[in-house]
Amino acid sequence: MRSVSGGFGLRIYRAVLPELRASTSLAVSLGLTAGVRVVGWLAGGLVVWLTWRQYRQRALWPLTLYALTGFAVMYLSWPYLWGEPLLRLLITLRLMLSFPWPGKVLFQGHYYAGNETPPSYLPTLMALQLTEPAIVLALAGLLLLLRKVWRQRSCTELGEVVLLWFGLPLLALMLGNSYQYDNFRQFLFLLPPVFLAASLTLETLGERLKRTTGTILAGLVVLPGLLAILYLHPYPYIYYNSLTGGVRGAFRRYEMDYWGTSFRAAAAYLNRYAPPGAAVVVWGPPTTFWRYARPDIRVYNALEESKPERGFYALISTRYDADLTVYPDLPALFQVEKAGAILAVVRYVPP
């Protein structure tokens, strides 16, 4: 009797072991992801839904292990949670849903508070900052998905992924009043289903084209993005496509160098030409500048009360059109320009 029960238990163990291994590796990824951004649990929810959709009750044990292990990994890798994990997790989630960002957002030539951007903010920026081939392929893929749903009278697995991963979160962000700023860098997690829809179009075309033609097509699809990265280096994140006239057409209508990356080039100029002990007052993120400035250069934030009144270099970011209002009558000694957009200006305020 003992040998029979032992053999039965061994068969169960062997049957469950692959699921345990898969659940554990996925759970570790989930926990680490949620430890970086608590919204990472949405990815876990997607895994749970798709697994339950396919396996139903058979998935109960692996999914339970998946959730518990994911939470344990998140807890161990996130010291802030130690002591009061559930309470601090809820506090973090509430803060992330309505992050209090005090700045203004430039969108279509107008400035908005971060929580007052129009509903079209995210979809418009996605349409303007993805390459044209990606947009065309994604829209075509969406049409292909809708055709499959119409013919089969049921939603396909890919269709559910696009809906749950892209459609519903995008709709919630459009209708909510959460803070949105710096274009859509906080919402890059919405892009994978866009590319999945685009890949459906490529797959459909690949079935009808010869291998050589399909390879050429794939190369043409990625070419605009590669050329833009090379052309805009080292500022590829200011990319805008031809729907808004490129970077030149988007300048002063949409956000550009919001991280002040161009300050490194300004630092190189001042390191070369500024006299020893020179003072630099920064309109923009000063930390980006002083990382590259000479040790003897005195760096001040424009908001500081102790900043000098005269006899200093003014480093001005063009964000918020500050270059048009900060000492506009003084000539520009140096400016960082890329693809027709001015990113930063250096002026000297005499004694």
Coordinates of C-alpha atoms in Angstrom, one line a residue, residues 32-347:
L32 CA 11.5 42.2 -9.7
T33 CA 9.4 44.2 -12.1
A34 CA 6.9 45.2 -9.5
G35 CA 9.8 46.2 -7.2
V36 CA 10.8 48.7 -9.8
R37 CA 7.3 49.9 -10.7
V38 CA 4.3 48.7 -8.7
V39 CA 2.2 48.9 -11.8
G40 CA 4.2 45.8 -12.9
W41 CA 1.5 43.7 -11.2
L42 CA -0.7 44.5 -14.2
A43 CA 1.6 42.2 -16.2
G44 CA 1.0 39.6 -13.6
G45 CA -2.7 40.1 -14.0
L46 CA -2.4 39.5 -17.7
V47 CA -0.5 36.3 -17.1
V48 CA -3.2 35.1 -14.7
W49 CA -6.0 35.9 -17.1
L50 CA -4.4 34.2 -20.1
T51 CA -3.3 31.1 -18.1
W52 CA -6.8 30.7 -16.5
R53 CA -8.4 31.2 -19.9
Q54 CA -6.5 28.2 -21.3
Y55 CA -6.3 25.8 -18.3
R56 CA -9.1 26.8 -15.9
Q57 CA -9.0 24.8 -12.6
R58 CA -5.7 23.1 -13.6
A59 CA -4.0 26.5 -13.3
L60 CA -5.1 27.2 -9.8
W61 CA -2.1 25.8 -8.0
P62 CA 0.6 27.2 -10.4
L63 CA -1.1 30.6 -10.3
T64 CA -1.3 30.7 -6.5
L65 CA 2.4 29.8 -6.4
Y66 CA 3.1 32.5 -9.0
A67 CA 1.4 35.2 -7.0
L68 CA 2.9 34.3 -3.7
T69 CA 6.4 33.9 -5.0
G70 CA 6.1 37.2 -6.9
F71 CA 5.0 39.0 -3.8
A72 CA 7.9 37.4 -1.8
V73 CA 10.5 38.5 -4.4
M74 CA 9.1 42.0 -4.5
Y75 CA 9.1 42.2 -0.7
L76 CA 12.7 41.0 -0.4
S77 CA 14.0 43.3 -3.2
W78 CA 12.2 46.4 -2.0
P79 CA 13.4 47.5 1.4
Y80 CA 10.8 50.2 1.7
L81 CA 8.1 47.5 2.2
W82 CA 9.9 45.8 5.1
G83 CA 7.9 46.1 8.3
E84 CA 4.5 47.1 6.8
P85 CA 4.3 45.6 3.3
L86 CA 0.6 45.9 2.6
L87 CA 0.2 49.4 4.0
R88 CA 3.2 50.8 2.2
L89 CA 2.3 49.0 -1.0
L90 CA -1.1 50.7 -0.9
I91 CA 0.5 54.1 -0.2
T92 CA 2.9 53.7 -3.1
L93 CA 0.1 52.6 -5.4
R94 CA -2.0 55.6 -4.5
L95 CA 0.9 58.0 -5.0
M96 CA 1.7 56.5 -8.4
L97 CA -1.9 56.8 -9.6
S98 CA -1.8 60.5 -8.9
F99 CA 1.8 61.6 -8.7
P100 CA 1.9 65.3 -7.7
W101 CA 4.0 66.8 -10.5
P102 CA 4.1 70.6 -10.2
G103 CA 5.3 71.5 -13.7
K104 CA 3.6 72.4 -17.0
V105 CA 3.2 70.3 -20.0
L106 CA 3.6 71.6 -23.6
F107 CA 1.1 69.9 -25.9
Q108 CA 0.1 71.2 -29.3
G109 CA 1.5 74.6 -28.6
H110 CA -0.3 75.1 -25.3
Y111 CA 0.7 74.6 -21.7
Y112 CA -1.3 72.4 -19.3
A113 CA -1.0 71.3 -15.7
G114 CA 0.1 67.7 -15.5
N115 CA -3.3 66.5 -14.4
E116 CA -5.3 68.7 -16.9
T117 CA -3.9 67.4 -20.2
P118 CA -6.7 66.7 -22.8
P119 CA -7.8 63.1 -23.3
S120 CA -6.0 63.1 -26.7
Y121 CA -2.6 63.6 -25.0
L122 CA -1.4 60.0 -25.0
P123 CA -2.8 58.7 -28.3
T124 CA -1.6 61.8 -30.1
L125 CA 2.0 61.5 -28.8
M126 CA 2.1 57.9 -29.6
A127 CA 1.0 58.7 -33.2
L128 CA 3.6 61.4 -33.5
Q129 CA 6.6 59.6 -31.8
L130 CA 6.3 56.2 -33.4
T131 CA 7.7 55.8 -36.8
E132 CA 5.3 55.9 -39.8
P133 CA 5.8 52.2 -40.7
A134 CA 5.0 51.1 -37.1
I135 CA 1.8 53.1 -37.1
V136 CA 0.7 51.8 -40.5
L137 CA 1.5 48.1 -39.5
A138 CA -0.2 48.4 -36.1
L139 CA -3.4 49.9 -37.6
A140 CA -3.4 47.2 -40.3
G141 CA -2.9 44.5 -37.6
L142 CA -5.8 45.9 -35.6
L143 CA -8.0 45.7 -38.7
L144 CA -6.9 42.1 -39.2
L145 CA -7.8 41.3 -35.6
L146 CA -11.2 42.8 -36.0
R147 CA -11.8 40.8 -39.1
K148 CA -10.9 37.6 -37.3
V149 CA -13.3 38.5 -34.5
W150 CA -16.0 39.1 -37.0
R151 CA -15.5 35.8 -38.8
Q152 CA -15.0 33.7 -35.7
R153 CA -17.6 35.5 -33.6
S154 CA -15.2 35.4 -30.6
C155 CA -12.1 37.3 -29.5
T156 CA -8.8 35.7 -30.3
E157 CA -6.0 35.4 -27.7
L158 CA -4.0 38.1 -29.4
G159 CA -7.1 40.3 -29.5
E160 CA -7.6 39.8 -25.8
V161 CA -3.9 40.7 -25.2
V162 CA -4.2 43.9 -27.2
L163 CA -7.5 44.8 -25.4
L164 CA -6.3 44.1 -21.9
W165 CA -2.7 45.3 -22.3
F166 CA -3.3 48.4 -24.4
G167 CA -7.0 49.3 -24.9
L168 CA -8.3 49.3 -21.4
P169 CA -5.2 51.0 -19.7
L170 CA -5.1 53.6 -22.5
L171 CA -8.9 54.3 -22.0
A172 CA -8.4 54.6 -18.2
L173 CA -5.5 57.0 -18.7
M174 CA -7.5 59.1 -21.2
L175 CA -10.5 59.4 -18.9
G176 CA -8.7 59.7 -15.6
N177 CA -7.0 62.7 -14.1
S178 CA -3.6 61.2 -13.3
Y179 CA -0.5 63.3 -13.9
Q180 CA 1.0 62.9 -17.4
Y181 CA 4.2 64.7 -18.4
D182 CA 7.5 64.2 -20.3
N183 CA 5.5 62.8 -23.2
F184 CA 4.6 59.1 -22.6
R185 CA 7.8 57.8 -21.1
Q186 CA 5.9 56.5 -18.0
F187 CA 3.6 54.5 -20.2
L188 CA 6.1 52.7 -22.4
F189 CA 4.6 49.4 -21.1
L190 CA 1.7 50.1 -23.5
L191 CA 3.8 49.7 -26.6
P192 CA 4.4 45.8 -26.8
P193 CA 0.8 45.1 -27.9
V194 CA 1.2 47.8 -30.5
F195 CA 4.2 45.9 -31.9
L196 CA 2.3 42.6 -31.6
A197 CA -0.4 44.0 -33.8
A198 CA 2.2 45.2 -36.2
S199 CA 3.8 41.8 -36.3
L200 CA 0.5 40.3 -37.2
T201 CA 0.5 42.4 -40.4
L202 CA 4.1 41.4 -41.1
E203 CA 3.3 37.8 -40.6
T204 CA 0.3 38.0 -43.0
L205 CA 2.4 39.8 -45.6
G206 CA 5.2 37.2 -45.1
E207 CA 2.9 34.4 -46.0
R208 CA 2.1 36.0 -49.3
L209 CA 5.6 37.3 -50.2
K210 CA 8.8 35.5 -51.2
R211 CA 11.5 35.3 -48.6
T212 CA 13.7 37.8 -50.2
T213 CA 10.9 40.3 -50.6
G214 CA 9.9 39.8 -47.0
T215 CA 13.4 40.4 -45.8
I216 CA 13.6 43.7 -47.8
L217 CA 10.2 44.7 -46.4
A218 CA 11.4 44.1 -42.8
G219 CA 14.5 46.2 -43.5
L220 CA 12.4 49.0 -44.8
V221 CA 10.2 48.9 -41.7
V222 CA 13.1 49.4 -39.3
L223 CA 15.1 51.8 -41.5
P224 CA 13.3 55.1 -40.5
G225 CA 13.9 54.4 -36.8
L226 CA 17.5 53.5 -37.3
L227 CA 18.2 56.6 -39.4
A228 CA 16.5 58.8 -36.8
I229 CA 18.6 57.3 -34.0
L230 CA 21.8 58.0 -36.0
Y231 CA 20.7 61.5 -37.1
L232 CA 19.4 62.7 -33.7
H233 CA 22.3 61.2 -31.6
P234 CA 22.8 61.9 -28.8
Y235 CA 19.2 63.1 -28.4
P236 CA 17.1 60.4 -30.0
Y237 CA 14.3 60.9 -27.5
I238 CA 13.3 64.2 -29.1
Y239 CA 12.1 62.2 -32.2
Y240 CA 8.9 63.2 -33.9
N241 CA 7.7 61.8 -37.2
S242 CA 6.6 63.5 -40.4
L243 CA 3.0 63.8 -39.2
T244 CA 4.0 66.9 -37.2
G245 CA 6.8 68.0 -39.6
G246 CA 9.6 66.1 -37.7
V247 CA 11.6 67.6 -34.9
R248 CA 11.6 71.0 -36.6
G249 CA 7.8 71.0 -36.8
A250 CA 7.4 69.8 -33.2
F251 CA 9.7 72.5 -31.8
R252 CA 7.9 74.8 -29.4
R253 CA 4.7 72.8 -29.9
Y254 CA 5.7 69.6 -28.0
E255 CA 8.2 68.7 -25.3
M256 CA 11.8 68.2 -26.4
D257 CA 14.8 67.9 -24.2
Y258 CA 13.0 67.7 -20.8
W259 CA 15.9 65.9 -19.1
G260 CA 18.4 68.6 -20.1
T261 CA 20.6 66.1 -22.0
S262 CA 21.9 69.0 -24.1
F263 CA 23.6 70.5 -21.1
R264 CA 26.5 68.2 -21.5
A265 CA 27.4 69.9 -24.8
A266 CA 27.0 73.3 -23.1
A267 CA 29.3 72.1 -20.3
A268 CA 31.9 71.1 -22.9
Y269 CA 31.7 74.7 -24.4
L270 CA 32.0 76.4 -21.0
N271 CA 34.8 74.1 -19.9
R272 CA 36.8 75.3 -22.9
Y273 CA 36.0 79.0 -22.9
A274 CA 34.9 80.1 -19.4
P275 CA 37.6 81.7 -17.2
P276 CA 38.7 80.0 -14.0
G277 CA 36.1 80.3 -11.2
A278 CA 33.4 81.4 -13.6
A279 CA 29.8 81.4 -12.3
V280 CA 27.0 79.6 -14.3
V281 CA 23.3 80.1 -13.5
V282 CA 21.2 77.3 -14.9
W283 CA 17.6 77.6 -16.0
G284 CA 16.7 73.9 -16.2
P285 CA 18.0 70.8 -14.3
P286 CA 21.4 72.0 -12.8
T287 CA 22.5 68.5 -11.8
T288 CA 22.8 67.5 -15.5
F289 CA 25.2 70.4 -16.0
W290 CA 27.4 70.1 -13.0
R291 CA 28.2 66.5 -13.6
Y292 CA 30.2 67.6 -16.6
A293 CA 31.4 71.0 -15.6
R294 CA 34.9 71.8 -14.6
P295 CA 35.5 71.6 -10.8
D296 CA 36.3 75.3 -10.5
I297 CA 33.0 76.4 -12.2
R298 CA 30.4 77.6 -9.7
V299 CA 27.0 76.3 -10.6
Y300 CA 23.8 77.9 -9.4
N301 CA 20.1 77.0 -9.8
A302 CA 18.1 79.9 -11.2
L303 CA 15.7 79.5 -8.3
E304 CA 18.4 80.1 -5.7
E305 CA 18.3 83.4 -3.8
S306 CA 22.1 83.3 -3.5
K307 CA 22.8 83.3 -7.2
P308 CA 24.9 86.2 -8.6
E309 CA 23.1 89.2 -10.1
R310 CA 25.7 90.1 -12.8
G311 CA 28.9 88.7 -14.3
F312 CA 27.8 85.1 -14.9
Y313 CA 27.0 82.8 -17.8
A314 CA 23.3 81.9 -18.2
L315 CA 22.6 78.4 -19.3
I316 CA 19.0 78.3 -20.5
S317 CA 17.0 75.3 -21.5
T318 CA 14.4 76.0 -24.2
R319 CA 11.8 74.1 -22.2
Y320 CA 8.9 76.4 -21.2
D321 CA 10.4 78.8 -23.9
A322 CA 12.8 80.1 -21.2
D323 CA 15.3 81.2 -23.9
L324 CA 12.6 83.7 -25.1
T325 CA 12.2 85.3 -21.7
V326 CA 15.5 85.0 -19.9
Y327 CA 17.8 87.8 -21.0
P328 CA 16.4 87.7 -24.5
D329 CA 18.3 90.9 -25.5
L330 CA 21.7 89.3 -24.9
P331 CA 23.3 87.4 -27.8
A332 CA 23.7 83.7 -27.7
L333 CA 27.4 82.7 -27.3
F334 CA 26.5 79.1 -27.9
Q335 CA 23.4 77.0 -28.5
V336 CA 22.7 73.3 -28.8
E337 CA 20.6 72.7 -31.9
K338 CA 19.5 69.4 -33.5
A339 CA 17.3 68.8 -36.5
G340 CA 16.0 72.4 -36.5
A341 CA 15.2 72.5 -32.8
I342 CA 17.2 74.6 -30.3
L343 CA 17.6 72.7 -27.0
A344 CA 19.8 75.0 -24.9
V345 CA 21.4 78.4 -25.1
V346 CA 24.4 80.0 -23.3
R347 CA 24.5 83.8 -22.8

